[in-house]
């Protein structure tokens, strides 16, 4: 199955994604009991689509907002606010026909809301970390650099229900790109009213999706998603409310699930998976979330030495980690891009671009390279910090890596476990030595992951830079953009360069096993993109 087939059509008409019926009413509990208690593994960071960079925010935004198109299965797109769209023969102009819909405050959702949202994200004053996703838009460079007014960006609204996007060059995966949270509409009136406070709490935002967010102050560990009575397809939404609960302790989560305080639980260790794997409530939930370790070359100059980077990678027994520490179905990554993300001619990109030996465990070789690297960089030993989150899984991961790396002569690791928001802030500010992080590719194309490692990417936290890599990505995006075979080969070679030069340390690919109470039905899970979709969920 060719999961990343990206053919351009001159005219594309989309069927409606959200069905308006789901069984007889007798299958549902009474209206007052349509409530769900859900676990979130980390705090909500923002409800501003321009500022969303974490999975909790992205998942929340995808349930309270709706963009032009949606991608329920990751490998195809279906209608959202846009009923249909057309693509010009040269692949550079997209025209979207919008349905009539409303914001939660009663305002009409129009093409102008998309124009405003797109321009706001690229506007350098917004300081959006997602602006790079717009790099194919006409005049992107001029707007992003501040040399051109944001109204010069290649997007316009000829009328309230027609949106036109002009690209500077064809982008075969553009239809997948607009399913991302960075391309959601934004209400200018609301954004202007709240200014810097926009999206920092649930009452400083409006919503056009199946739910509205309530009760989030910007710092608290719980919030609600209530049914949006103004959603254009509200008849399909059965739940009245969902209570989101941040649970960082695996034991606390288990207790809450067993007592009924939670209707779903993310399983976070081998014991929990073993206890539930034969239960009918167990959900395996594979993902394309790839975990890796960034090495801050700006802060630790020794990381510019290839042997140091290779040694740190080869010193990790990844099989032992996924089997004994995680034990939840997570797997060792073959490279930077996750397995199962993209295919061509039935072959997985991750397999095709795999460089043998780069993610193997070889402690003797690691020690040899480490000693050589220390000598070349003038070090007798190194004291490094490892930064990661403060939940149980993150702490166990930090302890494992500390144990593995301290087998290298003269290396001492100090673990820093902090809330996810603080960890991400440190990554953006460059205040770390080593950091465990990950990337959840939002659409079925290798570039969704590869793009963050180009030299100019704001997501390239390790500041790794390789001209060959940059040239290959540039070639795939320009010279070979309309040649699917050549473009694919460019991206295959790019990952091989990234692997051989250890631009980041590949670690493991997450599984996301969970248990969900029998009474909960109609949930949809998208391994590529937004994760859980509650639109058609109901309590039986």
Coordinates of C-alpha atoms in Angstrom, one line a residue:
X1 CA 0.0 0.0 0.0
X2 CA 1.5 3.3 -1.1
X3 CA 0.7 5.4 2.0
X4 CA 2.3 8.6 0.7
X5 CA 0.9 8.8 -2.8
X6 CA 0.7 12.5 -3.4
X7 CA -0.7 12.9 -6.9
X8 CA -2.0 16.3 -7.9
X9 CA -5.5 16.5 -9.4
X10 CA -6.9 19.4 -11.4
X11 CA -10.1 19.2 -9.4
X12 CA -10.7 17.4 -6.1
X13 CA -14.1 17.1 -4.5
X14 CA -14.2 15.9 -1.0
X15 CA -16.8 13.8 0.8
X16 CA -18.0 14.9 4.2
X17 CA -15.8 13.3 6.9
X18 CA -18.2 13.5 9.9
X19 CA -21.1 11.2 9.5
X20 CA -24.5 12.3 10.9
X21 CA -25.6 9.0 12.3
X22 CA -24.1 6.3 14.4
X23 CA -26.7 3.7 15.4
X24 CA -30.0 4.0 17.0
X25 CA -30.6 6.3 20.0
X26 CA -31.2 3.3 22.2
X27 CA -27.5 2.5 21.9
X28 CA -26.6 5.5 24.0
X29 CA -26.9 6.3 27.6
X30 CA -29.1 9.3 28.5
X31 CA -27.9 12.7 27.6
X32 CA -26.7 13.6 31.1
X33 CA -24.3 10.7 31.2
X34 CA -22.4 11.5 28.0
X35 CA -19.3 12.5 29.9
X36 CA -15.8 11.1 29.6
X37 CA -12.8 11.3 32.0
X38 CA -9.6 11.3 30.0
X39 CA -5.9 11.1 30.9
X40 CA -3.3 13.5 29.5
X41 CA 0.4 12.6 30.0
X42 CA 1.5 16.3 30.1
X43 CA 0.2 19.8 30.7
X44 CA -1.6 21.9 28.0
X45 CA 0.9 24.5 26.9
X46 CA -1.2 26.8 24.6
X47 CA -4.5 27.2 22.7
X48 CA -2.8 29.5 20.2
X49 CA -2.5 27.6 16.8
X50 CA 0.5 29.7 15.9
X51 CA 2.3 28.7 19.1
X52 CA 1.5 25.0 19.4
X53 CA 4.6 22.8 19.4
X54 CA 3.7 19.9 21.8
X55 CA 1.4 16.9 21.4
X56 CA -1.0 17.8 24.2
X57 CA -1.8 21.2 22.7
X58 CA -2.0 19.7 19.2
X59 CA -4.5 17.0 20.3
X60 CA -6.6 19.5 22.2
X61 CA -6.6 22.0 19.3
X62 CA -7.6 19.3 16.8
X63 CA -10.7 18.5 18.9
X64 CA -11.8 22.2 19.5
X65 CA -10.9 23.5 16.1
X66 CA -11.2 22.5 12.5
X67 CA -9.1 23.5 9.5
X68 CA -9.7 23.4 5.8
X69 CA -9.1 19.7 5.5
X70 CA -8.7 16.9 8.1
X71 CA -6.7 13.7 8.0
X72 CA -8.5 11.0 10.0
X73 CA -6.2 8.2 8.8
X74 CA -3.0 10.2 8.2
X75 CA -2.6 8.9 4.6
X76 CA -5.6 10.7 3.1
X77 CA -7.5 14.0 3.5
X78 CA -11.2 14.6 3.7
X79 CA -13.4 17.7 4.1
X80 CA -13.2 20.0 7.0
X81 CA -14.3 23.7 6.7
X82 CA -13.5 23.3 3.0
X83 CA -16.2 21.4 1.1
X84 CA -13.9 21.0 -1.9
X85 CA -10.8 22.4 -3.5
X86 CA -9.1 22.8 -6.9
X87 CA -5.5 22.7 -7.9
X88 CA -4.1 24.6 -10.9
X89 CA -2.3 22.7 -13.6
X90 CA 1.1 24.0 -12.5
X91 CA 0.4 22.9 -8.9
X92 CA 1.0 26.4 -7.5
X93 CA -2.6 27.7 -6.8
X94 CA -5.1 26.1 -4.5
X95 CA -8.7 27.3 -4.4
X96 CA -10.8 26.2 -1.4
X97 CA -14.6 26.3 -1.4
X98 CA -15.7 26.8 2.3
X99 CA -18.9 25.7 3.9
X100 CA -20.9 28.0 6.1
X101 CA -19.9 27.5 9.7
X102 CA -19.6 29.4 13.0
X103 CA -17.3 30.1 15.8
X104 CA -18.3 29.3 19.4
X105 CA -19.1 33.0 20.0
X106 CA -21.6 33.0 17.0
X107 CA -19.3 34.8 14.5
X108 CA -19.2 33.3 11.0
X109 CA -16.1 31.4 10.1
X110 CA -15.0 32.9 6.8
X111 CA -12.1 32.8 4.4
X112 CA -10.8 36.0 6.1
X113 CA -10.2 33.9 9.3
X114 CA -7.8 31.7 7.4
X115 CA -6.1 34.6 5.8
X116 CA -5.6 36.2 9.1
X117 CA -4.4 33.0 10.8
X118 CA -1.9 32.3 8.0
X119 CA -0.5 35.8 8.0
X120 CA -0.3 35.9 11.8
X121 CA 1.7 32.7 12.0
X122 CA 4.3 33.9 9.4
X123 CA 4.4 37.5 10.8
X124 CA 7.8 37.7 12.6
X125 CA 6.1 39.7 15.4
X126 CA 4.2 36.5 16.4
X127 CA 7.5 34.6 16.8
X128 CA 5.8 31.3 15.7
X129 CA 8.0 28.3 15.7
X130 CA 5.6 26.9 13.0
X131 CA 6.2 29.6 10.4
X132 CA 8.6 27.4 8.5
X133 CA 5.7 25.2 7.4
X134 CA 4.6 28.1 5.1
X135 CA 7.9 28.3 3.3
X136 CA 6.3 27.4 -0.1
X137 CA 3.8 30.3 0.1
X138 CA 4.4 33.1 -2.3
X139 CA 6.4 35.9 -0.6
X140 CA 7.1 33.8 2.5
X141 CA 10.8 34.9 2.8
X142 CA 9.9 38.6 2.5
X143 CA 7.2 38.4 5.1
X144 CA 9.1 36.2 7.5
X145 CA 12.2 38.4 7.4
X146 CA 10.0 41.5 8.1
X147 CA 10.9 43.1 4.7
X148 CA 7.3 42.7 3.4
X149 CA 3.9 43.3 5.0
X150 CA 2.1 40.1 6.1
X151 CA -0.7 41.0 3.7
X152 CA 1.7 40.2 0.8
X153 CA 1.7 36.5 1.8
X154 CA 0.3 34.2 -0.9
X155 CA -3.2 33.9 0.6
X156 CA -6.4 35.8 -0.2
X157 CA -10.1 35.8 0.2
X158 CA -12.0 36.9 -2.9
X159 CA -15.2 36.5 -0.9
X160 CA -16.3 35.2 2.4
X161 CA -16.3 31.5 1.4
X162 CA -13.5 31.2 -1.1
X163 CA -9.8 31.0 -0.1
X164 CA -7.0 31.1 -2.6
X165 CA -3.4 30.0 -1.7
X166 CA -0.6 30.9 -4.1
X167 CA 2.7 28.9 -3.8
X168 CA 6.0 30.0 -5.1
X169 CA 6.6 26.4 -6.3
X170 CA 4.6 23.2 -6.4
X171 CA 4.4 21.3 -3.1
X172 CA 3.1 17.8 -3.6
X173 CA 2.2 17.3 0.1
X174 CA 0.4 20.6 0.5
X175 CA -3.0 19.0 1.0
X176 CA -1.6 17.1 4.0
X177 CA 0.1 20.2 5.4
X178 CA -3.1 22.2 5.8
X179 CA -4.5 19.5 8.1
X180 CA -1.9 20.7 10.7
X181 CA -2.8 22.9 13.7
X182 CA -0.6 25.7 12.3
X183 CA -3.1 26.1 9.5
X184 CA -6.2 26.5 11.6
X185 CA -8.4 29.6 11.2
X186 CA -8.1 32.4 13.7
X187 CA -10.6 35.0 14.7
X188 CA -8.9 38.4 14.3
X189 CA -11.4 40.1 16.6
X190 CA -10.6 37.7 19.5
X191 CA -6.9 37.7 18.9
X192 CA -6.8 41.5 18.9
X193 CA -8.9 41.7 22.0
X194 CA -6.6 39.5 24.1
X195 CA -3.3 40.5 22.6
X196 CA -0.4 38.7 24.3
X197 CA -3.0 36.8 26.4
X198 CA -4.6 35.2 23.3
X199 CA -4.8 31.4 23.7
X200 CA -3.1 31.4 27.1
X201 CA -6.3 30.3 28.8
X202 CA -9.5 28.7 27.6
X203 CA -11.6 31.8 28.0
X204 CA -9.2 33.8 25.8
X205 CA -9.9 31.8 22.6
X206 CA -12.9 30.9 20.5
X207 CA -13.5 27.5 18.7
X208 CA -14.9 26.2 15.5
X209 CA -14.5 22.5 16.1
X210 CA -16.7 19.8 17.7
X211 CA -15.8 20.9 21.3
X212 CA -14.9 24.1 23.2
X213 CA -12.2 24.2 25.9
X214 CA -13.3 25.3 29.4
X215 CA -11.6 25.7 32.8
X216 CA -8.0 25.9 31.6
X217 CA -6.2 28.8 33.4
X218 CA -2.9 28.3 31.7
X219 CA -1.2 26.4 34.5
X220 CA -3.7 24.0 36.0
X221 CA -3.6 20.2 35.5
X222 CA -7.2 19.7 34.4
X223 CA -9.6 21.2 31.9
X224 CA -12.8 20.3 30.0
X225 CA -13.9 19.9 26.5
X226 CA -17.6 20.7 26.2
X227 CA -19.8 20.1 23.1
X228 CA -19.8 23.1 20.8
X229 CA -23.4 23.8 20.0
X230 CA -22.3 26.0 17.1
X231 CA -20.3 23.3 15.3
X232 CA -21.5 22.9 11.8
X233 CA -21.9 19.1 12.2
X234 CA -22.9 19.1 15.8
X235 CA -25.5 16.3 15.3
X236 CA -22.7 13.8 15.1
X237 CA -21.2 14.8 18.5
X238 CA -22.7 12.7 21.3
X239 CA -20.5 13.6 24.2
X240 CA -21.5 16.6 26.3
X241 CA -18.1 16.9 28.0
X242 CA -14.7 15.5 28.5
X243 CA -12.6 16.1 31.6
X244 CA -8.9 16.1 30.8
X245 CA -6.7 15.1 33.7
X246 CA -2.9 15.4 33.7
X247 CA -1.5 12.3 35.3
X248 CA 2.3 12.0 35.6
X249 CA 2.5 9.1 38.0
X250 CA 1.8 5.6 36.5
X251 CA 0.5 4.3 39.9
X252 CA -1.8 7.3 40.4
X253 CA -3.2 6.8 36.9
X254 CA -3.8 3.1 37.5
X255 CA -5.6 3.7 40.8
X256 CA -7.8 6.3 39.1
X257 CA -8.7 4.0 36.3
X258 CA -9.5 1.1 38.6
X259 CA -11.7 3.2 40.8
X260 CA -13.6 4.8 37.8
X261 CA -12.1 8.3 38.1
X262 CA -10.6 7.8 34.6
X263 CA -12.3 6.2 31.7
X264 CA -9.0 5.7 29.9
X265 CA -5.4 5.2 30.9
X266 CA -2.2 5.5 29.0
X267 CA -0.1 2.4 30.0
X268 CA 3.4 3.6 30.8
X269 CA 5.4 0.5 31.8
X270 CA 5.9 -3.2 31.2
X271 CA 4.0 -4.3 34.3
X272 CA 0.9 -2.4 33.3
X273 CA 0.9 -3.7 29.7
X274 CA 1.4 -7.3 30.9
X275 CA -1.5 -6.9 33.3
X276 CA -3.9 -5.6 30.7
X277 CA -2.7 -7.1 27.3
X278 CA -5.3 -9.9 27.4
X279 CA -8.1 -7.5 28.5
X280 CA -10.8 -6.5 26.0
X281 CA -10.2 -3.0 27.2
X282 CA -6.6 -3.0 25.9
X283 CA -5.7 -0.8 22.8
X284 CA -2.3 -1.3 21.2
X285 CA -2.2 2.1 19.4
X286 CA 1.0 2.2 17.3
X287 CA 2.4 5.7 16.5
X288 CA 4.9 7.4 14.3
X289 CA 6.3 9.3 17.3
X290 CA 10.1 9.1 17.1
X291 CA 12.2 9.7 20.2
X292 CA 15.8 11.0 19.8
X293 CA 18.5 12.7 21.8
X294 CA 19.7 16.2 20.9
X295 CA 23.3 17.2 21.5
X296 CA 23.7 21.0 22.0
X297 CA 26.7 21.8 19.8
X298 CA 26.6 25.5 20.7
X299 CA 26.9 24.8 24.4
X300 CA 29.2 21.7 24.3
X301 CA 31.8 22.2 21.6
X302 CA 32.9 18.6 22.0
X303 CA 29.7 17.5 20.3
X304 CA 31.1 18.9 17.0
X305 CA 33.4 15.9 17.1
X306 CA 31.9 13.0 15.1
X307 CA 33.6 10.3 17.3
X308 CA 32.0 11.8 20.5
X309 CA 28.6 11.7 18.8
X310 CA 29.1 8.2 17.5
X311 CA 30.2 6.9 20.9
X312 CA 27.2 8.3 22.7
X313 CA 24.9 6.6 20.2
X314 CA 26.7 3.2 20.2
X315 CA 26.7 3.1 24.0
X316 CA 22.9 2.8 24.2
X317 CA 21.5 -0.7 24.4
X318 CA 18.2 0.3 22.8
X319 CA 16.8 -3.3 22.7
X320 CA 17.3 -3.6 26.4
X321 CA 15.6 -0.2 26.9
X322 CA 12.4 -1.0 24.8
X323 CA 12.1 -4.5 26.2
X324 CA 12.9 -4.0 29.9
X325 CA 12.3 -0.3 30.7
X326 CA 9.4 0.5 28.3
X327 CA 8.0 -3.0 27.7
X328 CA 4.9 -1.5 26.1
X329 CA 5.5 -2.4 22.4
X330 CA 7.9 0.5 21.7
X331 CA 10.5 -0.4 19.1
X332 CA 14.1 0.6 18.3
X333 CA 14.2 3.2 15.6
X334 CA 16.0 2.5 12.3
X335 CA 16.8 6.2 11.9
X336 CA 15.5 9.6 12.5
X337 CA 12.2 9.0 10.6
X338 CA 9.7 6.6 12.1
X339 CA 8.7 3.3 10.6
X340 CA 5.2 3.2 9.1
X341 CA 5.2 6.9 8.2
X342 CA 5.7 6.8 4.5
X343 CA 5.8 4.1 1.7
X344 CA 6.8 4.0 -1.9
X345 CA 6.1 0.9 -4.1
X346 CA 5.2 -0.9 -0.9
X347 CA 8.6 -0.2 0.8
X348 CA 8.8 1.6 4.1
X349 CA 11.0 4.7 3.9
X350 CA 12.5 3.9 7.3
X351 CA 13.7 0.6 6.0
X352 CA 14.9 1.9 2.6
X353 CA 17.0 4.7 4.2
X354 CA 18.3 2.6 7.1
X355 CA 22.1 2.6 7.6
X356 CA 23.1 -0.6 9.3
X357 CA 25.0 -0.4 12.5
X358 CA 24.1 3.2 13.4
X359 CA 21.5 2.2 16.0
X360 CA 23.2 -1.0 17.2
X361 CA 24.7 -1.4 20.7
X362 CA 28.5 -1.8 20.6
X363 CA 30.1 -0.7 23.9
X364 CA 33.6 -1.7 23.0
X365 CA 33.5 0.4 19.8
X366 CA 31.8 3.2 21.7
X367 CA 34.7 3.3 24.3
X368 CA 37.3 3.3 21.5
X369 CA 35.6 6.2 19.7
X370 CA 35.0 8.0 23.0
X371 CA 38.7 7.9 24.0
X372 CA 39.7 9.0 20.5
X373 CA 37.2 11.8 20.6
X374 CA 38.3 13.0 24.0
X375 CA 41.9 13.1 22.8
X376 CA 40.9 15.0 19.7
X377 CA 38.9 17.6 21.6
X378 CA 41.5 18.0 24.4
X379 CA 39.3 16.5 27.2
X380 CA 40.3 13.9 29.8
X381 CA 36.7 13.4 30.8
X382 CA 33.3 15.2 30.6
X383 CA 30.5 16.3 33.0
X384 CA 27.3 16.6 31.1
X385 CA 23.6 17.2 32.0
X386 CA 20.7 15.2 30.6
X387 CA 17.4 17.1 30.5
X388 CA 14.0 15.4 30.2
X389 CA 10.5 15.6 31.6
X390 CA 9.4 14.9 35.2
X391 CA 6.9 12.0 34.7
X392 CA 7.7 8.4 35.7
X393 CA 8.6 7.2 32.2
X394 CA 10.9 10.2 31.6
X395 CA 12.7 9.6 34.9
X396 CA 13.2 5.9 34.2
X397 CA 14.5 6.9 30.7
X398 CA 16.9 9.4 32.2
X399 CA 18.2 6.8 34.7
X400 CA 18.7 4.3 32.0
X401 CA 20.7 6.7 29.8
X402 CA 22.8 7.9 32.7
X403 CA 23.7 4.3 33.5
X404 CA 24.6 3.5 29.8
X405 CA 26.6 6.6 29.2
X406 CA 28.6 6.5 32.4
X407 CA 30.1 3.2 31.1
X408 CA 32.2 5.5 28.9
X409 CA 35.5 6.4 30.5
X410 CA 35.5 9.7 32.3
X411 CA 31.9 10.6 31.6
X412 CA 29.6 11.8 34.4
X413 CA 25.9 12.5 33.7
X414 CA 23.6 14.6 35.9
X415 CA 19.9 14.2 35.3
X416 CA 17.6 17.2 35.2
X417 CA 13.9 16.2 35.2
X418 CA 11.5 19.1 34.9
X419 CA 8.0 19.8 33.6
X420 CA 7.6 19.5 29.9
X421 CA 6.9 23.2 29.4
X422 CA 10.2 24.0 31.1
X423 CA 12.1 21.4 29.1
X424 CA 10.8 22.7 25.8
X425 CA 11.6 26.3 26.9
X426 CA 15.2 25.2 27.6
X427 CA 15.5 23.6 24.2
X428 CA 14.4 26.8 22.5
X429 CA 16.8 28.9 24.6
X430 CA 19.7 26.4 24.2
X431 CA 20.0 25.9 28.0
X432 CA 20.9 22.2 28.0
X433 CA 23.7 19.8 27.1
X434 CA 21.8 16.6 26.2
X435 CA 18.1 16.4 25.9
X436 CA 15.6 13.6 25.2
X437 CA 12.9 14.8 22.9
X438 CA 10.8 13.5 20.0
X439 CA 8.9 14.4 16.9
X440 CA 5.3 13.4 15.9
X441 CA 5.2 13.7 12.1
X442 CA 1.8 15.2 11.3
X443 CA 1.4 13.9 7.7
X444 CA 2.5 10.9 5.7
X445 CA 5.7 12.2 4.1
X446 CA 9.3 11.8 5.2
X447 CA 9.8 15.6 4.9
X448 CA 7.5 16.0 7.9
X449 CA 10.4 14.8 10.0
X450 CA 13.4 15.6 7.8
X451 CA 12.6 19.3 7.5
X452 CA 13.4 19.9 11.2
X453 CA 17.0 19.0 10.8
X454 CA 18.0 21.4 8.0
X455 CA 20.4 24.1 9.2
X456 CA 17.9 26.9 9.3
X457 CA 15.0 25.1 11.0
X458 CA 13.9 26.6 14.4
X459 CA 13.3 23.0 15.5
X460 CA 16.9 22.0 14.9
X461 CA 17.7 22.3 18.6
X462 CA 21.1 20.6 18.5
X463 CA 22.3 23.2 15.9
X464 CA 23.6 20.3 13.7
X465 CA 24.5 21.6 10.2
X466 CA 25.5 19.6 7.1
X467 CA 25.7 21.1 3.6
X468 CA 25.1 17.8 1.9
X469 CA 22.0 17.2 3.9
X470 CA 20.7 20.7 3.2
X471 CA 21.4 20.4 -0.5
X472 CA 19.5 17.0 -0.7
X473 CA 16.5 18.4 1.0
X474 CA 16.6 21.5 -1.1
X475 CA 16.9 19.4 -4.3
X476 CA 13.8 17.3 -3.2
X477 CA 11.9 20.5 -2.7
X478 CA 12.9 22.2 -5.9
X479 CA 14.6 20.4 -8.8
X480 CA 12.9 17.1 -8.1
X481 CA 9.7 18.4 -6.5
X482 CA 7.5 17.0 -9.4
X483 CA 9.5 13.8 -9.9
X484 CA 8.3 11.4 -7.3
X485 CA 11.1 8.8 -7.8
X486 CA 13.9 11.4 -7.7
X487 CA 12.4 13.2 -4.8
X488 CA 12.1 10.0 -2.8
X489 CA 15.7 9.1 -3.5
X490 CA 16.8 12.6 -2.4
X491 CA 15.1 12.0 0.9
X492 CA 16.5 8.5 1.3
X493 CA 20.0 9.8 0.8
X494 CA 19.3 12.7 3.2
X495 CA 18.4 10.3 6.1
X496 CA 21.6 8.3 5.4
X497 CA 23.7 11.5 5.7
X498 CA 21.9 12.3 9.0
X499 CA 22.5 8.8 10.3
X500 CA 26.2 8.6 9.3
X501 CA 26.9 12.1 10.7
X502 CA 24.8 11.5 13.9
X503 CA 23.0 14.7 13.5
X504 CA 20.8 13.5 16.4
X505 CA 20.9 10.2 18.4
X506 CA 18.0 8.0 17.2
X507 CA 16.5 6.3 20.3
X508 CA 13.1 4.5 20.0
X509 CA 9.7 4.7 18.4
X510 CA 6.8 5.0 20.9
X511 CA 3.9 2.7 21.2
X512 CA 1.0 4.3 22.9
X513 CA -0.9 1.4 24.5
X514 CA -3.9 2.3 26.6
X515 CA -7.0 0.8 28.2
X516 CA -10.4 2.2 27.6
X517 CA -13.6 1.3 29.5
X518 CA -16.1 -0.9 27.6
X519 CA -18.8 1.8 27.9
X520 CA -16.7 4.1 25.7
X521 CA -17.5 3.7 22.0
X522 CA -16.9 5.5 18.7
X523 CA -13.3 6.7 19.5
X524 CA -11.0 7.2 16.6
X525 CA -7.2 7.1 16.8
X526 CA -4.9 8.5 14.1
X527 CA -1.3 7.3 14.5
X528 CA -0.1 10.0 12.0
X529 CA -1.3 13.4 13.2
X530 CA -3.6 14.4 16.0
X531 CA -4.0 11.2 18.0
X532 CA -7.4 10.7 19.6
X533 CA -10.5 12.1 17.9
X534 CA -13.5 12.4 20.2
X535 CA -15.9 13.7 17.6
X536 CA -18.0 10.5 17.3
X537 CA -17.3 9.1 20.7
X538 CA -20.2 8.1 23.0
X539 CA -21.0 6.4 26.3
X540 CA -23.0 3.2 25.7

